Coordinates of N, CA, C and O in Angstrom, one line a residue:
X485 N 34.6 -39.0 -5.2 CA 35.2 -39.9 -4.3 C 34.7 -39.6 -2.9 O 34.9 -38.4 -2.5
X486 N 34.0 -40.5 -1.9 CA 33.7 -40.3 -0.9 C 34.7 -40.7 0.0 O 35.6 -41.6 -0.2
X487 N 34.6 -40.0 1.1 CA 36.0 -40.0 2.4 C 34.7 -40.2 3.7 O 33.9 -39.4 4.1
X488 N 35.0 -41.7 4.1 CA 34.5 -42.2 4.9 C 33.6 -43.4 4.7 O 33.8 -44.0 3.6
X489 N 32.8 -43.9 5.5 CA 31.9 -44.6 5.0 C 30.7 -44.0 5.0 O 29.7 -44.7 4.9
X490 N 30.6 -42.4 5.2 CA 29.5 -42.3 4.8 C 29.1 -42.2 3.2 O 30.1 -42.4 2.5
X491 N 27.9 -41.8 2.4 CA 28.3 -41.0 1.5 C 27.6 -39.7 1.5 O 26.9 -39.3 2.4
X492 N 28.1 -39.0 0.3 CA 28.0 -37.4 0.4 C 26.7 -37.2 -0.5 O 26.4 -38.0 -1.4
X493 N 26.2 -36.3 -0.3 CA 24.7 -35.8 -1.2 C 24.9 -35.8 -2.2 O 26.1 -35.6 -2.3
X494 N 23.9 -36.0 -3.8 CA 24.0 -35.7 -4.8 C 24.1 -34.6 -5.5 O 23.6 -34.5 -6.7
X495 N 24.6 -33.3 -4.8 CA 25.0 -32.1 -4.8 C 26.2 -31.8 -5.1 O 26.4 -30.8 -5.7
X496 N 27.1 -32.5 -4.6 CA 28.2 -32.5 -3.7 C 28.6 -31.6 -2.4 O 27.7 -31.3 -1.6
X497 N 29.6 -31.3 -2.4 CA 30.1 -30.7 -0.8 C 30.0 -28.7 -1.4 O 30.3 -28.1 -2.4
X498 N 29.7 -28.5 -0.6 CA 30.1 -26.5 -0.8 C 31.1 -26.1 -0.8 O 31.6 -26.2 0.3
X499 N 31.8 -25.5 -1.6 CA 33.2 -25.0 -1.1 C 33.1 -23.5 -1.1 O 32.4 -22.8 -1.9
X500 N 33.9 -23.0 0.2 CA 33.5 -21.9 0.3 C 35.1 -21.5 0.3 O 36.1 -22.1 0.7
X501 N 35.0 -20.1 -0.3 CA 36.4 -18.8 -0.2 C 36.2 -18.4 0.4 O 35.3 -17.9 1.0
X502 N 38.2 -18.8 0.6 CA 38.8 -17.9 1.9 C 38.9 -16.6 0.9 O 38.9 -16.4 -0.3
X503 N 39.1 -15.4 2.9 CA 39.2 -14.2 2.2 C 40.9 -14.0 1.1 O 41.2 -13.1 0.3
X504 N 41.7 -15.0 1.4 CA 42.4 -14.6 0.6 C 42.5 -15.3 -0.6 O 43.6 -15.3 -1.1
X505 N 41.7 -15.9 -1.1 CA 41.3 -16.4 -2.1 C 40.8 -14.9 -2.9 O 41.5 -14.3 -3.8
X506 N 39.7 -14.6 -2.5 CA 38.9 -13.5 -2.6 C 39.7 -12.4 -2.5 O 38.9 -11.4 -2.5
X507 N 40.9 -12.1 -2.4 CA 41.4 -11.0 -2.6 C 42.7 -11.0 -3.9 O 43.3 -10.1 -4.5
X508 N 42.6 -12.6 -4.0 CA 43.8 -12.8 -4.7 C 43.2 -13.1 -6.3 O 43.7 -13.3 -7.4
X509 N 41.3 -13.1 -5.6 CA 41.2 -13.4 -7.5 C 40.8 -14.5 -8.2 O 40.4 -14.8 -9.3
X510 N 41.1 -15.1 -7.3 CA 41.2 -16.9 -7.5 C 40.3 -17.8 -7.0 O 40.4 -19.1 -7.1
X511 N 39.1 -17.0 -6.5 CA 37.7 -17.5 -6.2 C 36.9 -18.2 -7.0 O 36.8 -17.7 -8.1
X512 N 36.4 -19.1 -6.7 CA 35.6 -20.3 -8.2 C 34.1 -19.5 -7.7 O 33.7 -19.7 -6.6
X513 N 33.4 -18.8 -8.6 CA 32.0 -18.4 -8.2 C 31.6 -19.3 -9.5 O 32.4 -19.7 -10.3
X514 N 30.4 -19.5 -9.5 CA 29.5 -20.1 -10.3 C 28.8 -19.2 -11.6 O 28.1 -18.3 -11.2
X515 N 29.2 -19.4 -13.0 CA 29.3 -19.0 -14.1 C 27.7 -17.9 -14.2 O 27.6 -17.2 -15.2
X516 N 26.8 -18.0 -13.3 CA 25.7 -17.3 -13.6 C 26.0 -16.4 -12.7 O 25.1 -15.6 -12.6
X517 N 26.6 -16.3 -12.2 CA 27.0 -14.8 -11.4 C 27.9 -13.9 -12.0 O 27.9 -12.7 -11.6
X518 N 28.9 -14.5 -13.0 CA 29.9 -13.7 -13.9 C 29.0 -13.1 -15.1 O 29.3 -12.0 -15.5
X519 N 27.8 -13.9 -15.7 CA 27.5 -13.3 -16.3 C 26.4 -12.0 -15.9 O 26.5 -10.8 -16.4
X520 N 25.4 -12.3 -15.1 CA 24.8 -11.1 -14.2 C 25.8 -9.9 -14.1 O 25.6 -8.8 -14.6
X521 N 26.8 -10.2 -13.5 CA 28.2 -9.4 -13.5 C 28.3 -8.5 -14.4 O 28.3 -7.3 -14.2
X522 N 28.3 -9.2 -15.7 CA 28.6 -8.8 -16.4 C 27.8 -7.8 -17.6 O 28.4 -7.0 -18.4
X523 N 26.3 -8.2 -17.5 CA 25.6 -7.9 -17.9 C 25.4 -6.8 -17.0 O 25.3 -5.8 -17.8
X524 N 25.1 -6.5 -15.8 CA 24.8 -5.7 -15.4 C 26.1 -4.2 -15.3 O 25.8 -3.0 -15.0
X525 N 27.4 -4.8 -15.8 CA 28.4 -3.3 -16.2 C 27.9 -3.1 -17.3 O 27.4 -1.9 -17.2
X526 N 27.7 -3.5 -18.3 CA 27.2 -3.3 -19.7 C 26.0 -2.3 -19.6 O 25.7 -1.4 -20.4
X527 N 25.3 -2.7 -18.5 CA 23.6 -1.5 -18.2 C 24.5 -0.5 -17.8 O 24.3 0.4 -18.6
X528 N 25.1 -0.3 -17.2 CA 25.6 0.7 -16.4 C 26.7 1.6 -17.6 O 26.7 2.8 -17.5
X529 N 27.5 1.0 -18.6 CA 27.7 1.8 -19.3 C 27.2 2.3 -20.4 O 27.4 3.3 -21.1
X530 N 25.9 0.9 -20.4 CA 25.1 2.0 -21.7 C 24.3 3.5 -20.9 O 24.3 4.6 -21.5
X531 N 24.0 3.5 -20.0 CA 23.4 4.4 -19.3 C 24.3 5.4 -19.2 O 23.9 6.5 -19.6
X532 N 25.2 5.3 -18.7 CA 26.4 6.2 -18.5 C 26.6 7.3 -20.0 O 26.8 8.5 -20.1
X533 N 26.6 6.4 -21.1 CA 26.6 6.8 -21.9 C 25.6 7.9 -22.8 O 25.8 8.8 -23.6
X534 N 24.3 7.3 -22.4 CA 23.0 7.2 -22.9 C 22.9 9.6 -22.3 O 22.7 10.7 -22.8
X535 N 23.2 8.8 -20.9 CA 23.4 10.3 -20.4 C 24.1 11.7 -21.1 O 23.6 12.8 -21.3
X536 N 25.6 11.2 -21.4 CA 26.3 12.0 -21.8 C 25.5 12.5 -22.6 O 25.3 13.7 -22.5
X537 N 24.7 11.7 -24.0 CA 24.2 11.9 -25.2 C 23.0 13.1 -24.9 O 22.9 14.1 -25.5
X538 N 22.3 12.6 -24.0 CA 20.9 13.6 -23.6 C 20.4 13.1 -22.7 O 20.4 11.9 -22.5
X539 N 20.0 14.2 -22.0 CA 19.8 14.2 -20.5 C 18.2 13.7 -20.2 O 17.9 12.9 -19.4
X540 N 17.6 14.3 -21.1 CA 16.0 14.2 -20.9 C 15.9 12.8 -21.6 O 15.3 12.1 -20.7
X541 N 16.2 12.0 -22.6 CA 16.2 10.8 -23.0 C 16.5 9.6 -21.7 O 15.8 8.6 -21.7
X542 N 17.3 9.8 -21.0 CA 18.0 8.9 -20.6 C 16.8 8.8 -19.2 O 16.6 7.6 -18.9
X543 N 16.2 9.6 -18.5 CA 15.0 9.1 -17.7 C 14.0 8.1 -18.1 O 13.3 7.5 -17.3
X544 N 13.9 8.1 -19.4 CA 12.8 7.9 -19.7 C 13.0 6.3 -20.2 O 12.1 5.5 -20.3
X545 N 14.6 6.2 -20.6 CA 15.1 4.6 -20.5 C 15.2 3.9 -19.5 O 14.9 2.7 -19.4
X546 N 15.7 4.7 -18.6 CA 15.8 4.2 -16.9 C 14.6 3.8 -16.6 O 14.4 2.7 -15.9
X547 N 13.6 4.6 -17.1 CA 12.3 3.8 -16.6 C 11.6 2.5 -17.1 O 11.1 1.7 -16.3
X548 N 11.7 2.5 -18.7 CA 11.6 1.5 -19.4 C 12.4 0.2 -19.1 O 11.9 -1.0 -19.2
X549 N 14.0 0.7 -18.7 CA 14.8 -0.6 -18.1 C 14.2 -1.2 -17.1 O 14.2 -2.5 -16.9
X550 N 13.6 -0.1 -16.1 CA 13.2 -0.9 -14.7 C 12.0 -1.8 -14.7 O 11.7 -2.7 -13.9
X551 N 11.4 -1.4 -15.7 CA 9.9 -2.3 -16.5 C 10.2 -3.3 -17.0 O 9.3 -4.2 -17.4
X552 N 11.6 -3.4 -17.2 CA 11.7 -5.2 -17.9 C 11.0 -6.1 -17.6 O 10.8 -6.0 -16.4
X553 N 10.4 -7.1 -18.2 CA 9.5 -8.4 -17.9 C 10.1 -9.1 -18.4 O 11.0 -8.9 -19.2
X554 N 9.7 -10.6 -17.9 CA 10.2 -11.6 -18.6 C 9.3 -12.0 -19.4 O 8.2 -11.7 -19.3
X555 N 9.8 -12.8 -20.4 CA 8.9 -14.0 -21.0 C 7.8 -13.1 -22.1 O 8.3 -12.2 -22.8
X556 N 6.4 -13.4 -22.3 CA 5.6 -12.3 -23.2 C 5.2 -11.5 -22.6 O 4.4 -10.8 -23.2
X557 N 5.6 -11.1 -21.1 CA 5.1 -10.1 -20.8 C 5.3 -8.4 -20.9 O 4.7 -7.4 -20.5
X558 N 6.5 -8.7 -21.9 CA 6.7 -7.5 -22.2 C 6.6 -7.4 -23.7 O 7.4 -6.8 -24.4
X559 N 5.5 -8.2 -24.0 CA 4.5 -7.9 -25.3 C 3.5 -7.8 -25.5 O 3.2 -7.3 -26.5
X560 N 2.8 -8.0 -24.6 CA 1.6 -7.9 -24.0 C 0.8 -6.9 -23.2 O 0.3 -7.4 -22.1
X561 N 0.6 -5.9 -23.5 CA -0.3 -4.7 -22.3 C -1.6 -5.5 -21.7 O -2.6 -5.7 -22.5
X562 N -1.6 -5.9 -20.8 CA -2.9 -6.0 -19.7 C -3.0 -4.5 -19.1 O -2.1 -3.6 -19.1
X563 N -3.9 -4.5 -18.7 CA -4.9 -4.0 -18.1 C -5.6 -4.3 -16.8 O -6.7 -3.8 -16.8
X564 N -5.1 -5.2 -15.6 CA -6.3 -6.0 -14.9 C -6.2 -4.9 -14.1 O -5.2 -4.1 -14.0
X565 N -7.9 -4.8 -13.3 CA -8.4 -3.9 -12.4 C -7.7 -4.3 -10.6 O -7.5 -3.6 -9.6
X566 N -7.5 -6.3 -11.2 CA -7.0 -6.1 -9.6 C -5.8 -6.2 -9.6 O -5.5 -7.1 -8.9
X567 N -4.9 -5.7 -10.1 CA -3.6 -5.8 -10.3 C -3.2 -4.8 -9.0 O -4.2 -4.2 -8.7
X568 N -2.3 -4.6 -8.2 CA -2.0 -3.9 -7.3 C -0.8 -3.2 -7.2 O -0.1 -3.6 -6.3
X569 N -0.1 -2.2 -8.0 CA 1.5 -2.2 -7.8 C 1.9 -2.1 -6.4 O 0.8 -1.6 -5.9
X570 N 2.4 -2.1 -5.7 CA 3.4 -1.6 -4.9 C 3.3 0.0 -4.5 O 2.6 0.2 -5.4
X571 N 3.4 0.5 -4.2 CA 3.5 2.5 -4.0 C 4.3 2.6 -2.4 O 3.9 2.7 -1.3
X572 N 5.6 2.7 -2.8 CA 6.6 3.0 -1.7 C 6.7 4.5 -2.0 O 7.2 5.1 -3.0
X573 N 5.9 5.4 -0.6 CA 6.0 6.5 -0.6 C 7.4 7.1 0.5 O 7.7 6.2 1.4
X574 N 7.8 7.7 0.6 CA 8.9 8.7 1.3 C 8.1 9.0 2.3 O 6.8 8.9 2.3
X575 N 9.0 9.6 3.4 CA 8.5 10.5 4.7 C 8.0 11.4 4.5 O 6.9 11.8 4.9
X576 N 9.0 12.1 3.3 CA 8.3 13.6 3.5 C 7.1 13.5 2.5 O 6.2 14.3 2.8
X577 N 6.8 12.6 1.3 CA 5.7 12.9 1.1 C 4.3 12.1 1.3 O 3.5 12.2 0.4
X578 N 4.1 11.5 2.2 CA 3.2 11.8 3.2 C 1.8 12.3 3.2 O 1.4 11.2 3.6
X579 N 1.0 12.7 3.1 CA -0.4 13.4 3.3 C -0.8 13.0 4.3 O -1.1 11.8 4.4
X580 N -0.8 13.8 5.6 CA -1.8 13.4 6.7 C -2.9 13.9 7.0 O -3.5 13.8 8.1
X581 N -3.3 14.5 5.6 CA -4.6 15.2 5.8 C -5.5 14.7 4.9 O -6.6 15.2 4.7
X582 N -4.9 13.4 4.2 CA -5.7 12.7 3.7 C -5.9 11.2 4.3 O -4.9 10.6 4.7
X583 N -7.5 10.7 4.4 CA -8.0 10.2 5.2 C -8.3 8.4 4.3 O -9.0 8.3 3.3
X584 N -7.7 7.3 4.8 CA -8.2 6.5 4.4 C -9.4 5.6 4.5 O -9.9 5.2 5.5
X585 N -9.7 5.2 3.1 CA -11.0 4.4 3.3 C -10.9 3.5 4.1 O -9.8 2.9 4.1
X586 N -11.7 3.2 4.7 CA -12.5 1.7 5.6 C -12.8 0.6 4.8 O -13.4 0.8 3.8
X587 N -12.2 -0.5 5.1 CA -12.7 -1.4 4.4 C -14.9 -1.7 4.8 O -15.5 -0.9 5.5
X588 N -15.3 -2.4 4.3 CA -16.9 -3.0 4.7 C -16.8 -3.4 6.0 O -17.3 -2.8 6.9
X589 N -16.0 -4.7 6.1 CA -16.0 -4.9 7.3 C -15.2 -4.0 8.4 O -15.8 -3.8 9.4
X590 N -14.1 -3.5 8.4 CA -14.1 -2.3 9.6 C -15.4 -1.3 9.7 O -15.8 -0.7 10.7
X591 N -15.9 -1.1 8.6 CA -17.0 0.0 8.8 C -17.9 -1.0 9.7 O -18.1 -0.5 10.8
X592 N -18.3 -1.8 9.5 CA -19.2 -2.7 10.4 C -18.6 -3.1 11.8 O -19.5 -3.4 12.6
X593 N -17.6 -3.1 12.2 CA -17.2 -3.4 13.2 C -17.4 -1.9 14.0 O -18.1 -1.5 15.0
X594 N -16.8 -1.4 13.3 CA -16.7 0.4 14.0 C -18.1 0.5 14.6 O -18.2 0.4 15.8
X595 N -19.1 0.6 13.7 CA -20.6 0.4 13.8 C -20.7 0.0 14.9 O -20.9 0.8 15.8
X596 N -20.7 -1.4 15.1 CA -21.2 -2.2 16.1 C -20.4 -1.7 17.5 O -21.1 -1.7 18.5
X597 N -18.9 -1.3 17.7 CA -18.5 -0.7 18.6 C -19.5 0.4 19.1 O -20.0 0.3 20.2
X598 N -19.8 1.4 18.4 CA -20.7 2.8 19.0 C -22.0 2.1 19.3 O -22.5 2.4 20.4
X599 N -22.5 1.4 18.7 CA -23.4 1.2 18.9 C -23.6 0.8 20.3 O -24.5 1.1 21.0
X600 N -22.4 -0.1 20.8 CA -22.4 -1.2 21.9 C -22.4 0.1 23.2 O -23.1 -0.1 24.2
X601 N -21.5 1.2 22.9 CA -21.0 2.4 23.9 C -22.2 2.9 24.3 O -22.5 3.1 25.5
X602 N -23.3 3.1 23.0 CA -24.3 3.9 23.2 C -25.5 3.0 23.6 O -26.6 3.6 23.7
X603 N -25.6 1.6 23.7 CA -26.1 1.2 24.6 C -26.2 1.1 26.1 O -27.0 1.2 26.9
X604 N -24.4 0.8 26.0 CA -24.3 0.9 27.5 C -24.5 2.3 27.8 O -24.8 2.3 29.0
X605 N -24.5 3.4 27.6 CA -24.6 4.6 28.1 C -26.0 4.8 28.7 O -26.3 5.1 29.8
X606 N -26.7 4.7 27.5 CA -28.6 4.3 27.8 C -28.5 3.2 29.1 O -29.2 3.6 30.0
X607 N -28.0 2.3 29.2 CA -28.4 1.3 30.0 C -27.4 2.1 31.5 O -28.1 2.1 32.5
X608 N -26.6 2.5 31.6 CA -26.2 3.2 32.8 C -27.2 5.0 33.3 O -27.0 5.7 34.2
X609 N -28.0 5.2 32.4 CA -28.8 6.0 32.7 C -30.5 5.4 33.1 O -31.4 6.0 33.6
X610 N -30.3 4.3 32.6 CA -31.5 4.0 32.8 C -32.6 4.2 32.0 O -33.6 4.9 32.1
X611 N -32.1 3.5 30.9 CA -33.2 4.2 29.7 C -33.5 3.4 29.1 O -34.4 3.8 28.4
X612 N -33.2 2.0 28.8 CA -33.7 0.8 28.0 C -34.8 0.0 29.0 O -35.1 0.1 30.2
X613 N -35.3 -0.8 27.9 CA -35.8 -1.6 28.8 C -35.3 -2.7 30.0 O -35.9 -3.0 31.0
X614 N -34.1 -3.0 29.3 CA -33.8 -4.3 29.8 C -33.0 -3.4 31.6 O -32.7 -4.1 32.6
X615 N -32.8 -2.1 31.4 CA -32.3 -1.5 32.7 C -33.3 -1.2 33.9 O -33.1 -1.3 35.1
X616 N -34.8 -0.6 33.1 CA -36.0 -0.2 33.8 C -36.6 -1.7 34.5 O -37.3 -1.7 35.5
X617 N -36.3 -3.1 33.7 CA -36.8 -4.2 34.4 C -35.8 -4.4 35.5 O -36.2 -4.6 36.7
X618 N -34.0 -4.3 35.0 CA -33.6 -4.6 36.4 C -33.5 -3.5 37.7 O -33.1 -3.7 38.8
X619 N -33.8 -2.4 37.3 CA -34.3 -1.2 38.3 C -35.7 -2.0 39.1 O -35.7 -2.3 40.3
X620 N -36.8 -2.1 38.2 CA -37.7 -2.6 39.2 C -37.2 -3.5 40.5 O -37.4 -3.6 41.7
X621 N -36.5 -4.1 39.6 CA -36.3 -6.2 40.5 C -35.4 -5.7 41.3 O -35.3 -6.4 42.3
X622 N -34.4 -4.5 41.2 CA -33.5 -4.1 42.3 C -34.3 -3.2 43.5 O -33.9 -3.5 44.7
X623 N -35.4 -2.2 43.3 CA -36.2 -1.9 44.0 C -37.2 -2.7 44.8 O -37.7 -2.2 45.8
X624 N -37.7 -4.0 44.3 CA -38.4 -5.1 44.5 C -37.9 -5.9 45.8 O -38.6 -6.1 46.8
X625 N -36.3 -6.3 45.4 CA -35.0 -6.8 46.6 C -35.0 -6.0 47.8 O -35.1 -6.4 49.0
X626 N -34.9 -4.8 47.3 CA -34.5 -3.8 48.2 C -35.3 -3.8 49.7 O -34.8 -3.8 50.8
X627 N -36.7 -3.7 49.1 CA -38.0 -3.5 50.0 C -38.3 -4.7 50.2 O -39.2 -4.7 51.0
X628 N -38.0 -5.8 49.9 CA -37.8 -7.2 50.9 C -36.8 -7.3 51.6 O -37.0 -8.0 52.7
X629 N -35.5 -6.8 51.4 CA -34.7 -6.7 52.3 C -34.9 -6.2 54.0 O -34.7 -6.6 55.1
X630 N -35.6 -4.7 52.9 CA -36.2 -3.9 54.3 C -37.2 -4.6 55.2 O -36.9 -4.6 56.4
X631 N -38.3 -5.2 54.8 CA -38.9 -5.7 55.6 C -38.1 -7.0 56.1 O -38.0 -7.1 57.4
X632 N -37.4 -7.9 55.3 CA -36.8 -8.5 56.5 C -36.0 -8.1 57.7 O -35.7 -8.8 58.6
X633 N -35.8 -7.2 57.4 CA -34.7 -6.7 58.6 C -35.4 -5.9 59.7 O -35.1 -5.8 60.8
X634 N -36.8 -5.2 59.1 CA -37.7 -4.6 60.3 C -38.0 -6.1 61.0 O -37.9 -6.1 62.3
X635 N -38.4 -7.0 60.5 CA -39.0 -8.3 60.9 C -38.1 -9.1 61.8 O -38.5 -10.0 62.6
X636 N -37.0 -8.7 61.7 CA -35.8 -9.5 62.8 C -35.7 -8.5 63.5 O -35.8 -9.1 64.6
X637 N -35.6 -7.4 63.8 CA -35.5 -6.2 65.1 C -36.9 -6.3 65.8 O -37.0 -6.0 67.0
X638 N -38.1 -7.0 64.9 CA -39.0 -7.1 65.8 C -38.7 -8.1 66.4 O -39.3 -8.1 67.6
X639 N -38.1 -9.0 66.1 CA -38.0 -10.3 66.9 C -37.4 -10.6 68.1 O -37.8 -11.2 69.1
X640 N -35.7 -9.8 67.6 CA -34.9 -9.3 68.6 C -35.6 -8.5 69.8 O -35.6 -9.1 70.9
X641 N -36.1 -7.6 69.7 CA -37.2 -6.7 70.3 C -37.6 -7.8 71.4 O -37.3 -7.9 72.6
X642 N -38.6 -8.7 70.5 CA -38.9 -9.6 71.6 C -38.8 -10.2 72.0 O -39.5 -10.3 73.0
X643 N -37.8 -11.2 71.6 CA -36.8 -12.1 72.5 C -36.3 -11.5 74.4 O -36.2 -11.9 75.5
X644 N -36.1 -10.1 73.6 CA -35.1 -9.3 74.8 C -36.3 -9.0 75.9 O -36.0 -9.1 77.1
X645 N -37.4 -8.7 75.4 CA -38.4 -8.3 76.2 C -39.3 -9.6 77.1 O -40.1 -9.5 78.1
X646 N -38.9 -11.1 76.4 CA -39.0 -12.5 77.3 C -38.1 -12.3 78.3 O -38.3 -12.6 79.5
X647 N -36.6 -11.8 77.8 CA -35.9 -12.2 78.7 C -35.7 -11.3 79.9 O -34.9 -11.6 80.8
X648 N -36.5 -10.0 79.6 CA -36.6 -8.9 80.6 C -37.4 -9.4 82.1 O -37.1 -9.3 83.3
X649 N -38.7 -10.0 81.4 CA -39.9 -10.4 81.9 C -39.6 -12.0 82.7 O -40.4 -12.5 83.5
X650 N -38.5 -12.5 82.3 CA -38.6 -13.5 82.5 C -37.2 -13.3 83.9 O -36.9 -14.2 84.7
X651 N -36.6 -12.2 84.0 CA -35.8 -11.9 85.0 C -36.4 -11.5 86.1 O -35.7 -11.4 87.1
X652 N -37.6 -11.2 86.0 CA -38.4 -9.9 87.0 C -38.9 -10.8 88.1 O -39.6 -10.4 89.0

């Protein structure tokens, strides 16, 4: 039944519990969560159990439980090379004295970094070519500069010395 003139999604509406719903018991959850529920006390007391019986056994189910697969895949052993698990290690165990590989490409970048340092280092000492051409062409400037500037003091020079001669 719709309330309004709108209508309501083909979902219907959400109902959500109150906390005293939820305390009283009386909460409508959806039938796949009672049984997860339920299935998952049932792990917990076979395990519980499994323990009491033998101690050394019961790791070794824990582990098998946590390996569950779905579907054929827990009939099936693969093997793939690129398969990748997961490896969530702890703080404390750690290795910081073990060194990780480079991929290709960072090794090539890395590369090209030093390489670029030890260019410029050569090229601020003056040791490549492309530094010894702009050293020339900077010495080249230089000594045109110089002469321009002797060549205006001479000028100055003589301007001053019209206007000496031209006072007299």
């Amino acid at each position: 039944m719709g309330r309004g003139k709108f209508k309501g999604k083909p979902t219907g509406q959400r109902q959500f519990s109150t906390p005293e719903d939820i305390l009283a018991g009386t909460s409508r959850r959806p039938r796949t969560f009672k049984r997860e529920e339920a299935e998952h006390v049932e792990e917990v007391s076979e395990d519980e159990a499994a323990g009491e019986e033998s101690g050394e056994e019961s790791g070794e189910e824990l582990e098998e439980k946590s390996e569950r697969r779905k579907g054929t895949q827990g009939l099936i052993e693969i093997n793939n090379p690129n398969l990748v698990k997961a490896k969530n290690l702890k703080a404390k165990d750690v290795d910081f004295g073990k060194t990780t590989e480079l991929s290709r490409r960072e090794r090539e970048e890395l590369e090209k970094q030093r390489a670029h340092e030890r260019y410029m280092q050569l090229q601020e000492q003056g040791k490549t070519e492309k530094a010894r051409l702009d050293l020339e062409r900077l010495a080249l400037i230089r000594q045109q500069r110089a002469e321009a500037a002797k060549k205006r003091e001479e000028e100055k020079a003589a301007k001053e010395q019209k206007k000496a001669e031209a006072r007299k």
